[in-house]
CSV table of C-alpha atoms in Angstrom, one decimal:
chain,number,residue,atom,x,y,z
A,28,UNK,CA,83.8,83.6,150.8
A,29,UNK,CA,80.2,82.1,150.8
A,30,UNK,CA,79.1,80.2,147.7
A,31,UNK,CA,76.1,78.2,146.5
A,32,UNK,CA,77.1,75.0,144.6
A,33,UNK,CA,74.8,73.4,142.1
A,34,UNK,CA,76.4,69.8,141.7
A,35,UNK,CA,75.3,66.9,139.7
A,36,UNK,CA,74.6,63.8,141.7
A,37,UNK,CA,74.2,60.4,140.2
A,38,UNK,CA,74.6,57.3,142.3
A,39,UNK,CA,75.6,54.9,139.4
A,40,UNK,CA,75.9,54.4,135.6
A,41,UNK,CA,72.3,53.2,135.6
A,42,UNK,CA,70.8,55.7,137.9
A,43,UNK,CA,69.0,58.8,137.1
A,44,UNK,CA,70.9,62.0,138.3
A,45,UNK,CA,70.1,65.5,139.2
A,46,UNK,CA,71.5,68.8,140.1
A,47,UNK,CA,71.5,69.2,143.8
A,48,UNK,CA,72.2,72.5,145.7
A,49,UNK,CA,75.0,72.8,148.5
A,50,UNK,CA,76.1,75.7,150.4
A,51,UNK,CA,79.8,76.2,151.4
A,52,UNK,CA,81.1,78.8,153.8
A,53,UNK,CA,84.5,80.4,154.7
A,54,UNK,CA,86.2,79.3,151.5
A,55,UNK,CA,89.6,81.0,151.1
A,56,UNK,CA,90.3,82.7,147.9
A,57,UNK,CA,93.7,81.1,148.0
A,58,UNK,CA,92.1,77.6,147.9
A,59,UNK,CA,92.2,75.7,144.6
A,60,UNK,CA,88.8,74.6,143.3
A,61,UNK,CA,89.7,70.9,144.2
A,62,UNK,CA,90.5,71.9,147.7
A,63,UNK,CA,87.1,73.7,147.9
A,64,UNK,CA,85.6,70.5,146.8
A,65,UNK,CA,87.5,68.4,149.4
A,66,UNK,CA,86.1,70.8,152.1
A,67,UNK,CA,82.6,70.2,150.8
A,68,UNK,CA,83.1,66.5,151.0
A,69,UNK,CA,84.5,66.6,154.7
A,70,UNK,CA,81.5,68.6,155.8
A,71,UNK,CA,79.2,65.9,153.9
A,72,UNK,CA,81.0,63.0,155.6
A,73,UNK,CA,80.8,64.8,159.0
A,74,UNK,CA,77.0,64.9,158.4
A,75,UNK,CA,76.9,61.2,157.5
A,76,UNK,CA,76.1,61.7,153.7
A,77,UNK,CA,77.8,60.3,150.8
A,78,UNK,CA,80.7,62.6,149.4
A,79,UNK,CA,80.7,63.9,146.0
A,80,UNK,CA,82.7,61.6,143.6
A,81,UNK,CA,85.2,63.7,141.3
A,82,UNK,CA,88.4,62.6,139.6
A,83,UNK,CA,91.8,63.8,140.3
A,84,UNK,CA,95.2,62.7,140.7
A,85,UNK,CA,98.3,64.8,140.1
A,86,UNK,CA,96.8,68.1,141.1
A,87,UNK,CA,99.5,69.9,139.3
A,88,UNK,CA,98.0,70.1,135.7
A,89,UNK,CA,99.9,67.1,134.2
A,90,UNK,CA,98.0,64.2,134.4
A,91,UNK,CA,94.4,65.1,133.0
A,92,UNK,CA,92.4,63.2,135.3
A,93,UNK,CA,90.4,66.2,136.9
A,94,UNK,CA,87.7,67.1,134.8
A,95,UNK,CA,84.5,69.1,135.9
A,96,UNK,CA,82.4,71.4,133.8
A,97,UNK,CA,82.4,74.8,135.8
A,98,UNK,CA,79.7,77.5,135.2
A,99,UNK,CA,79.3,76.2,131.6
A,100,UNK,CA,82.8,75.8,130.7
A,101,UNK,CA,85.4,72.9,131.0
A,102,UNK,CA,87.9,73.3,133.8
A,103,UNK,CA,86.1,76.8,134.6
A,104,UNK,CA,86.4,80.1,133.0
A,105,UNK,CA,90.3,80.5,133.3
A,106,UNK,CA,92.3,79.7,130.2
A,107,UNK,CA,95.0,77.1,129.6
A,108,UNK,CA,94.6,75.3,133.0
A,109,UNK,CA,93.0,72.2,134.4
A,110,UNK,CA,90.5,72.4,137.4
A,111,UNK,CA,93.3,71.5,139.7
A,112,UNK,CA,95.0,74.7,138.6
A,113,UNK,CA,91.7,76.9,139.0
A,114,UNK,CA,91.5,78.9,142.2
A,115,UNK,CA,88.8,80.3,144.0
A,116,UNK,CA,89.9,83.8,143.5
A,117,UNK,CA,88.4,83.7,140.1
A,118,UNK,CA,84.9,83.5,141.8
A,119,UNK,CA,83.3,86.3,143.9
A,120,UNK,CA,81.6,86.0,147.5
A,121,UNK,CA,78.0,84.9,147.1
A,122,UNK,CA,78.4,83.3,143.6
A,123,UNK,CA,76.3,80.2,142.4
A,124,UNK,CA,78.5,77.7,140.6
A,125,UNK,CA,77.4,75.0,138.5
A,126,UNK,CA,79.4,71.8,138.6
A,127,UNK,CA,78.7,69.0,136.0
A,128,UNK,CA,80.4,66.1,134.7
A,129,UNK,CA,81.8,66.1,130.9
A,130,UNK,CA,78.6,65.6,128.8
A,131,UNK,CA,79.0,63.1,125.9
A,132,UNK,CA,77.5,60.0,125.0
A,133,UNK,CA,80.8,58.4,124.4
A,134,UNK,CA,81.6,59.6,128.1
A,135,UNK,CA,79.1,57.7,130.2
A,136,UNK,CA,78.8,58.9,133.9
A,137,UNK,CA,80.2,56.4,136.3
A,138,UNK,CA,79.1,58.3,139.5
A,139,UNK,CA,78.5,62.0,140.2
A,140,UNK,CA,81.1,63.9,138.5
A,141,UNK,CA,83.2,61.1,137.3
A,142,UNK,CA,83.0,60.0,133.6
A,143,UNK,CA,84.2,56.9,131.9
A,144,UNK,CA,87.0,58.2,129.3
A,145,UNK,CA,87.9,54.8,128.2
A,146,UNK,CA,86.8,55.8,124.7
A,147,UNK,CA,90.0,57.8,124.5
A,148,UNK,CA,92.0,54.6,125.3
A,149,UNK,CA,90.3,52.6,122.7
A,150,UNK,CA,91.1,55.4,120.1
A,151,UNK,CA,94.7,55.2,121.2
A,152,UNK,CA,95.0,51.6,121.0
A,153,UNK,CA,93.7,51.9,117.5
A,154,UNK,CA,96.8,53.4,116.2
A,155,UNK,CA,98.4,56.1,118.6
A,156,UNK,CA,101.6,54.4,118.8
A,157,UNK,CA,104.7,53.3,116.5
A,158,UNK,CA,105.8,49.8,116.1
A,159,UNK,CA,109.3,49.8,117.1
A,160,UNK,CA,111.4,46.5,117.5
A,161,UNK,CA,112.8,46.6,120.9
A,162,UNK,CA,115.1,43.8,120.6
A,163,UNK,CA,118.1,45.5,122.1
A,164,UNK,CA,119.7,47.0,118.9
A,165,UNK,CA,117.0,49.7,118.4
A,166,UNK,CA,118.3,52.7,116.3
A,167,UNK,CA,118.9,56.0,118.4
A,168,UNK,CA,116.2,58.3,117.5
A,169,UNK,CA,118.5,61.2,117.7
A,170,UNK,CA,120.4,59.6,114.7
A,171,UNK,CA,117.4,60.6,112.3
A,172,UNK,CA,117.6,64.3,111.4
A,173,UNK,CA,114.3,66.1,112.0
A,174,UNK,CA,113.5,69.7,111.2
A,175,UNK,CA,113.3,71.9,114.2
A,176,UNK,CA,109.8,73.2,113.3
A,177,UNK,CA,108.5,69.6,112.8
A,178,UNK,CA,110.0,68.5,116.2
A,179,UNK,CA,108.3,71.5,117.8
A,180,UNK,CA,105.0,71.1,116.3
A,181,UNK,CA,105.1,67.3,117.3
A,182,UNK,CA,106.0,68.2,120.8
A,183,UNK,CA,103.1,70.6,120.8
A,184,UNK,CA,100.5,68.0,119.7
A,185,UNK,CA,102.2,65.4,122.2
A,186,UNK,CA,101.3,68.2,125.0
A,187,UNK,CA,97.6,66.6,124.9
A,188,UNK,CA,96.8,65.1,128.2
A,189,UNK,CA,93.7,63.4,126.9
A,190,UNK,CA,91.5,65.3,129.6
A,191,UNK,CA,88.6,65.4,127.4
A,192,UNK,CA,87.8,69.1,127.6
A,193,UNK,CA,87.7,69.3,123.8
A,194,UNK,CA,84.7,66.9,123.8
A,195,UNK,CA,83.1,68.6,126.8
A,196,UNK,CA,83.4,72.2,125.3
A,197,UNK,CA,82.1,71.1,121.9
A,198,UNK,CA,78.6,71.6,121.1
A,199,UNK,CA,78.9,68.4,118.8
A,200,UNK,CA,80.8,66.6,121.6
A,201,UNK,CA,83.5,66.0,118.8
A,202,UNK,CA,86.7,64.4,119.8
A,203,UNK,CA,88.7,65.8,116.8
A,204,UNK,CA,91.1,67.8,118.6
A,205,UNK,CA,92.3,65.0,120.9
A,206,UNK,CA,92.4,62.4,118.1
A,207,UNK,CA,94.1,65.0,115.8
A,208,UNK,CA,96.7,65.8,118.4
A,209,UNK,CA,97.6,62.0,118.7
A,210,UNK,CA,97.7,61.8,115.1
A,211,UNK,CA,99.7,64.7,114.5
A,212,UNK,CA,102.5,64.0,117.1
A,213,UNK,CA,103.5,60.9,115.0
A,214,UNK,CA,102.6,62.1,111.4
A,215,UNK,CA,105.2,64.9,111.9
A,216,UNK,CA,108.1,62.6,112.7
A,217,UNK,CA,109.8,60.2,110.5
A,218,UNK,CA,109.2,57.3,112.9
A,219,UNK,CA,105.4,57.8,112.7
A,220,UNK,CA,105.2,58.4,108.9
A,221,UNK,CA,105.8,54.6,108.3
A,222,UNK,CA,102.2,53.6,109.7
A,223,UNK,CA,100.5,57.2,109.1
A,224,UNK,CA,97.9,56.0,106.8
A,225,UNK,CA,96.8,53.1,108.7
A,226,UNK,CA,96.9,55.0,112.0
A,227,UNK,CA,94.6,57.8,110.9
A,228,UNK,CA,92.3,55.4,109.3
A,229,UNK,CA,91.8,53.3,112.4
A,230,UNK,CA,91.8,56.0,114.9
A,231,UNK,CA,89.2,57.8,113.0
A,232,UNK,CA,87.2,54.8,112.5
A,233,UNK,CA,87.6,54.0,116.4
A,234,UNK,CA,86.4,58.0,117.1
A,235,UNK,CA,83.4,57.4,114.9
A,236,UNK,CA,82.2,54.1,116.4
A,237,UNK,CA,82.5,55.5,119.9
A,238,UNK,CA,79.8,57.8,119.1
A,239,UNK,CA,81.6,61.2,119.3
A,240,UNK,CA,80.1,64.0,117.1
A,241,UNK,CA,81.5,65.7,114.1
A,242,UNK,CA,83.5,68.8,114.0
A,243,UNK,CA,82.0,72.0,112.9
A,244,UNK,CA,85.0,74.1,113.3
A,245,UNK,CA,83.7,76.2,116.0
A,246,UNK,CA,86.9,76.3,117.7
A,247,UNK,CA,85.7,76.1,121.1
A,248,UNK,CA,88.0,73.2,121.7
A,249,UNK,CA,91.1,75.1,121.1
A,250,UNK,CA,90.0,78.0,123.5
A,251,UNK,CA,89.3,75.4,126.3
A,252,UNK,CA,92.2,73.1,126.0
A,253,UNK,CA,94.3,73.4,128.9
A,254,UNK,CA,97.5,72.5,126.9
A,255,UNK,CA,96.7,75.1,123.9
A,256,UNK,CA,96.6,72.1,121.1
A,257,UNK,CA,95.9,74.1,118.0
A,258,UNK,CA,93.1,73.7,115.3
A,259,UNK,CA,96.0,73.2,112.8
A,260,UNK,CA,96.1,69.6,114.2
A,261,UNK,CA,92.6,68.9,113.1
A,262,UNK,CA,93.4,70.4,109.5
A,263,UNK,CA,96.5,68.1,109.4
A,264,UNK,CA,94.5,65.0,110.5
A,265,UNK,CA,92.0,65.9,107.7
A,266,UNK,CA,94.8,66.1,105.3
A,267,UNK,CA,96.3,62.7,106.5
A,268,UNK,CA,92.9,61.1,106.4
A,269,UNK,CA,92.4,62.2,102.8
A,270,UNK,CA,95.8,61.1,101.9
A,271,UNK,CA,95.1,57.8,103.4
A,272,UNK,CA,91.9,57.2,101.6
A,273,UNK,CA,92.7,58.5,98.3
A,274,UNK,CA,96.1,56.9,97.8
B,30,UNK,CA,77.3,56.1,100.4
B,31,UNK,CA,79.7,54.1,102.3
B,32,UNK,CA,82.3,56.7,101.1
B,33,UNK,CA,80.5,59.2,103.3
B,34,UNK,CA,80.5,57.0,106.1
B,35,UNK,CA,83.5,58.6,108.0
B,36,UNK,CA,83.1,62.0,109.8
B,37,UNK,CA,86.1,63.5,107.9
B,38,UNK,CA,84.8,62.2,104.5
B,39,UNK,CA,81.5,64.1,105.6
B,40,UNK,CA,83.2,67.2,106.5
B,41,UNK,CA,85.2,67.4,103.2
B,42,UNK,CA,81.9,66.8,101.3
B,43,UNK,CA,80.2,69.7,103.2
B,44,UNK,CA,83.1,71.8,102.3
B,45,UNK,CA,83.4,70.9,98.7
B,46,UNK,CA,79.6,71.6,98.3
B,47,UNK,CA,80.0,74.7,100.1
B,48,UNK,CA,82.8,76.0,97.9
B,49,UNK,CA,80.8,75.2,94.7
B,50,UNK,CA,77.9,77.4,96.3
B,51,UNK,CA,80.3,80.1,97.3
B,52,UNK,CA,81.3,80.3,93.6
B,53,UNK,CA,77.6,80.1,92.5
B,54,UNK,CA,76.8,83.1,94.7
B,55,UNK,CA,79.5,85.3,92.9
B,56,UNK,CA,77.9,84.5,89.6
B,57,UNK,CA,74.5,85.1,90.6
B,58,UNK,CA,75.5,88.4,92.1
B,59,UNK,CA,77.3,89.5,89.2
B,60,UNK,CA,74.2,89.0,87.1
B,61,UNK,CA,72.0,90.6,89.4
B,62,UNK,CA,74.2,93.8,89.8
B,63,UNK,CA,74.0,94.3,86.1
B,64,UNK,CA,70.3,95.2,86.8
B,65,UNK,CA,71.2,98.2,88.8
B,66,UNK,CA,73.0,99.8,85.6
B,67,UNK,CA,71.1,98.5,82.6
B,68,UNK,CA,68.1,96.5,82.1
B,69,UNK,CA,69.3,95.7,78.5
B,70,UNK,CA,72.5,94.0,80.0
B,71,UNK,CA,70.5,92.2,82.8
B,72,UNK,CA,67.9,91.0,80.2
B,73,UNK,CA,70.7,89.6,77.9
B,74,UNK,CA,72.7,88.1,80.7
B,75,UNK,CA,69.5,86.4,82.1
B,76,UNK,CA,68.5,85.1,78.7
B,77,UNK,CA,71.9,83.7,78.1
B,78,UNK,CA,71.9,82.0,81.6
B,79,UNK,CA,68.4,80.7,81.0
B,80,UNK,CA,68.6,79.3,77.5
B,81,UNK,CA,72.2,78.2,77.3
B,82,UNK,CA,72.2,74.6,76.9
B,83,UNK,CA,75.6,74.0,78.9
B,84,UNK,CA,74.3,76.2,81.8
B,85,UNK,CA,70.7,74.8,81.8
B,86,UNK,CA,71.5,70.9,81.5
B,87,UNK,CA,75.0,70.6,82.8
B,88,UNK,CA,75.4,73.2,85.4
B,89,UNK,CA,71.8,73.7,86.6
B,90,UNK,CA,71.5,70.0,87.6
B,91,UNK,CA,75.0,70.0,89.3
B,92,UNK,CA,74.0,73.1,91.1
B,93,UNK,CA,70.7,71.6,92.3
B,94,UNK,CA,72.5,68.6,93.3
B,95,UNK,CA,75.0,70.7,95.3
B,96,UNK,CA,72.3,72.7,97.1
B,97,UNK,CA,70.3,69.6,98.0
B,98,UNK,CA,73.3,67.7,99.1
B,99,UNK,CA,74.6,70.7,101.1
B,100,UNK,CA,71.2,70.8,103.1
B,101,UNK,CA,70.6,67.1,103.4
B,102,UNK,CA,74.2,66.5,104.6
B,103,UNK,CA,73.9,69.5,107.0
B,104,UNK,CA,70.9,68.3,108.7
B,105,UNK,CA,72.1,64.5,108.9
B,106,UNK,CA,75.2,66.0,110.6
B,107,UNK,CA,73.4,68.1,112.9
B,108,UNK,CA,71.0,65.3,114.0
B,109,UNK,CA,74.0,63.0,114.6
B,110,UNK,CA,75.9,65.6,116.4
B,111,UNK,CA,72.8,66.5,118.6
B,112,UNK,CA,72.8,62.8,119.4
B,113,UNK,CA,76.3,62.6,120.7
B,114,UNK,CA,75.2,64.5,123.9
B,115,UNK,CA,72.4,62.5,125.2
B,116,UNK,CA,72.3,64.4,128.5
B,117,UNK,CA,72.4,68.2,128.3
B,118,UNK,CA,74.4,70.6,130.4
B,119,UNK,CA,72.4,72.5,133.0
B,120,UNK,CA,74.7,75.4,132.2
B,121,UNK,CA,76.6,75.7,128.8
B,122,UNK,CA,78.5,78.9,128.3
B,123,UNK,CA,79.1,78.5,124.5
B,124,UNK,CA,79.7,82.0,123.9
B,125,UNK,CA,82.9,82.0,126.0
B,126,UNK,CA,84.7,79.9,123.4
B,127,UNK,CA,83.1,80.2,120.1
B,128,UNK,CA,81.0,82.6,118.1
B,129,UNK,CA,77.1,82.6,117.6
B,130,UNK,CA,77.4,82.1,113.8
B,131,UNK,CA,79.5,79.0,114.3
B,132,UNK,CA,77.3,77.3,116.9
B,133,UNK,CA,74.1,78.1,114.8
B,134,UNK,CA,74.9,77.1,111.4
B,135,UNK,CA,71.8,75.0,111.3
B,136,UNK,CA,69.6,78.0,112.2
B,137,UNK,CA,71.0,80.3,109.6
B,138,UNK,CA,71.0,77.4,107.2
B,139,UNK,CA,67.4,76.8,107.8
B,140,UNK,CA,66.6,80.4,107.4
B,141,UNK,CA,68.5,80.3,104.0
B,142,UNK,CA,66.5,77.0,103.0
B,143,UNK,CA,63.1,78.8,103.9
B,144,UNK,CA,64.3,81.8,101.8
B,145,UNK,CA,65.1,79.3,98.8
B,146,UNK,CA,61.6,78.0,98.9
B,147,UNK,CA,60.3,81.6,98.4
B,148,UNK,CA,63.0,82.4,95.9
B,149,UNK,CA,62.3,79.2,93.8
B,150,UNK,CA,58.3,80.1,93.7
B,151,UNK,CA,59.1,83.6,93.0
B,152,UNK,CA,61.5,83.0,90.0
B,153,UNK,CA,62.8,79.7,89.2
B,154,UNK,CA,59.4,77.7,88.9
B,155,UNK,CA,57.9,80.3,86.7
B,156,UNK,CA,60.9,80.3,84.4
B,157,UNK,CA,60.8,76.6,84.4
B,158,UNK,CA,57.2,76.6,83.5
B,159,UNK,CA,57.4,79.2,80.8
B,160,UNK,CA,60.5,77.5,79.2
B,161,UNK,CA,59.9,73.9,79.4
B,162,UNK,CA,56.1,73.4,80.2
B,163,UNK,CA,54.9,76.2,77.8
B,164,UNK,CA,57.8,75.6,75.6
B,165,UNK,CA,58.6,79.3,75.2
B,166,UNK,CA,62.2,80.0,75.0
B,167,UNK,CA,62.2,83.3,73.7
B,168,UNK,CA,62.2,85.1,77.1
B,169,UNK,CA,59.8,87.6,75.5
B,170,UNK,CA,56.7,89.0,76.6
B,171,UNK,CA,54.6,91.2,74.4
B,172,UNK,CA,57.7,91.7,72.3
B,173,UNK,CA,60.0,92.9,75.2
B,174,UNK,CA,62.2,90.8,77.5
B,175,UNK,CA,60.3,89.9,80.6
B,176,UNK,CA,63.4,89.5,82.9
B,177,UNK,CA,63.9,92.9,84.2
B,178,UNK,CA,60.3,93.8,84.3
B,179,UNK,CA,59.6,90.7,86.3
B,180,UNK,CA,62.5,91.6,88.7
B,181,UNK,CA,61.0,95.1,89.4
B,182,UNK,CA,57.6,93.9,89.7
B,183,UNK,CA,58.7,91.0,92.3
B,184,UNK,CA,60.2,93.3,94.6
B,185,UNK,CA,57.2,95.8,95.0
B,186,UNK,CA,55.8,94.1,98.1
B,187,UNK,CA,57.6,95.3,101.3
B,188,UNK,CA,57.1,91.7,102.9
B,189,UNK,CA,59.2,90.2,100.0
B,190,UNK,CA,61.8,92.7,100.4
B,191,UNK,CA,62.1,92.4,104.2
B,192,UNK,CA,62.0,88.4,103.9
B,193,UNK,CA,65.0,88.8,101.4
B,194,UNK,CA,67.0,91.1,103.3
B,195,UNK,CA,66.6,89.1,106.4
B,196,UNK,CA,67.7,86.0,104.5
B,197,UNK,CA,70.8,87.6,103.3
B,198,UNK,CA,71.9,88.8,106.8
B,199,UNK,CA,71.6,85.3,107.8
B,200,UNK,CA,73.4,84.0,104.8
B,201,UNK,CA,76.2,86.5,105.7
B,202,UNK,CA,76.5,85.0,109.1
B,203,UNK,CA,76.5,81.5,107.7
B,204,UNK,CA,79.2,82.5,105.2
B,205,UNK,CA,81.0,84.2,108.1
B,206,UNK,CA,81.7,80.9,109.7
B,207,UNK,CA,81.3,78.7,106.8
B,208,UNK,CA,83.9,80.3,104.5
B,209,UNK,CA,87.0,79.8,106.6
B,210,UNK,CA,85.4,76.4,108.0
B,211,UNK,CA,85.3,74.9,104.5
B,212,UNK,CA,89.1,75.5,104.2
B,213,UNK,CA,89.8,74.1,107.6
B,214,UNK,CA,87.7,70.9,106.8
B,215,UNK,CA,89.8,70.3,103.5
B,216,UNK,CA,93.0,70.4,105.7
B,217,UNK,CA,94.0,73.9,104.7
B,218,UNK,CA,95.5,75.6,107.7
B,219,UNK,CA,98.8,77.2,107.0
B,220,UNK,CA,100.6,80.6,106.7
B,221,UNK,CA,97.9,81.6,104.2
B,222,UNK,CA,95.0,80.9,106.5
B,223,UNK,CA,94.8,84.3,107.9
B,224,UNK,CA,94.3,85.7,104.3
B,225,UNK,CA,91.8,83.2,103.8
B,226,UNK,CA,90.0,84.1,107.0
B,227,UNK,CA,90.2,88.0,106.1
B,228,UNK,CA,88.8,87.3,102.4
B,229,UNK,CA,86.2,85.1,103.9
B,230,UNK,CA,85.0,88.0,106.2
B,231,UNK,CA,85.0,90.4,103.4
B,232,UNK,CA,83.1,87.9,101.3
B,233,UNK,CA,80.6,87.4,103.9
B,234,UNK,CA,79.7,91.0,104.0
B,235,UNK,CA,80.3,92.1,100.3
B,236,UNK,CA,78.1,89.3,98.8
B,237,UNK,CA,74.9,89.4,100.9
B,238,UNK,CA,75.3,93.2,100.9
B,239,UNK,CA,75.3,93.2,97.2
B,240,UNK,CA,71.9,91.1,97.1
B,241,UNK,CA,70.4,93.4,99.6
B,242,UNK,CA,71.4,96.5,97.6
B,243,UNK,CA,69.7,95.0,94.6
B,244,UNK,CA,66.4,94.0,96.4
B,245,UNK,CA,66.2,97.6,97.9
B,246,UNK,CA,67.1,99.3,94.8
B,247,UNK,CA,64.3,97.7,92.7
B,248,UNK,CA,61.9,98.2,95.7
B,249,UNK,CA,62.5,101.9,95.7
B,250,UNK,CA,63.2,102.2,91.8
B,251,UNK,CA,60.1,100.8,90.1
């Protein structure tokens, strides 16, 4: 298939960027979206042009590195996938595809389609962990009885790969789905409850300081999340935050 | 206002003021609906609401504070949220993942605010003027209660009825998202949430429809 691509090009963080049009031809419908990008880049290199910078790593939907806002949606029009799992059969011959970086003040563009997602790291560092003494006589986690439902919900929250699609899809650039998943995965388990109050306070404070917007419950994040993280987590984070603030 | 400096505290404050306004709408509609059946009951109810000291000097200031707070905080949050995305997308397909009503609460809210200005000029300010500036707490005019008469008189012009109907439709859209959103913001998301959502949808249709019926009824029956 032949496609017209409108891609955001930006030389560096301080440079002014713009949408640039490219044509690609003979794209197989069996290719992944990133393979199509590779072919485009090979063509650019052959012509002596600078290839388009985009994030990718595992290419099997696990690492959360690949981003790309494709035709107005994070990871493209399909549901429950990352961009590396998006295939060209989703598109039709002659289509025009818009490819943009995640847009949020807290995710500044580094180059072309690559954004700096360190804001998520800093939120994690503010409390997304449990303090365990690993002196050698650590208690076996399996010795603590945990209800199956709590373990399952915690595991569901822990499925978050921190890709940032929630922020990219949100009209407010809110990071609450990400933060709530990280808060929930610990808050649901006895090991995490010990530091639950400090964790939620510190992580929410860091989230606000990073300049993410405020959640207005549109639910776009839940729809666009490649790992199906539920809005229930945001409600849980709100409860945890209220509990931590009042008590 | 440091207590409201965090994003979640602001969400909860929006939700609490919203729930207060949601309850207020039920009371307001209940009084309005009496006008469909009995001018006398409507007059009695209006007079009671307008002269009862508890309602006038305790509930009314709280209500005004709730309304002002909800609007001011709504606009503050909208500005902050707009600022969180400094470069816009060339293509943003919001409809793929969320409803129009949920993405445009600021538009429906602004329409409701514009409506409130008209509504206050129509009813509230003349009332306050009569009661507290002129000092007439009787609610009477030429020996008759003026509430029902005034209501009918106000809904004669077509433009006002049309403006009210448009505002109520937007109010319905605002509630369609806002009702369940308020519960989510307060951390209420459990096995009862589907009931809340269904009730919220019914509420968002029934309440504005009730106000619309009252406006149309008095336009066509005066």
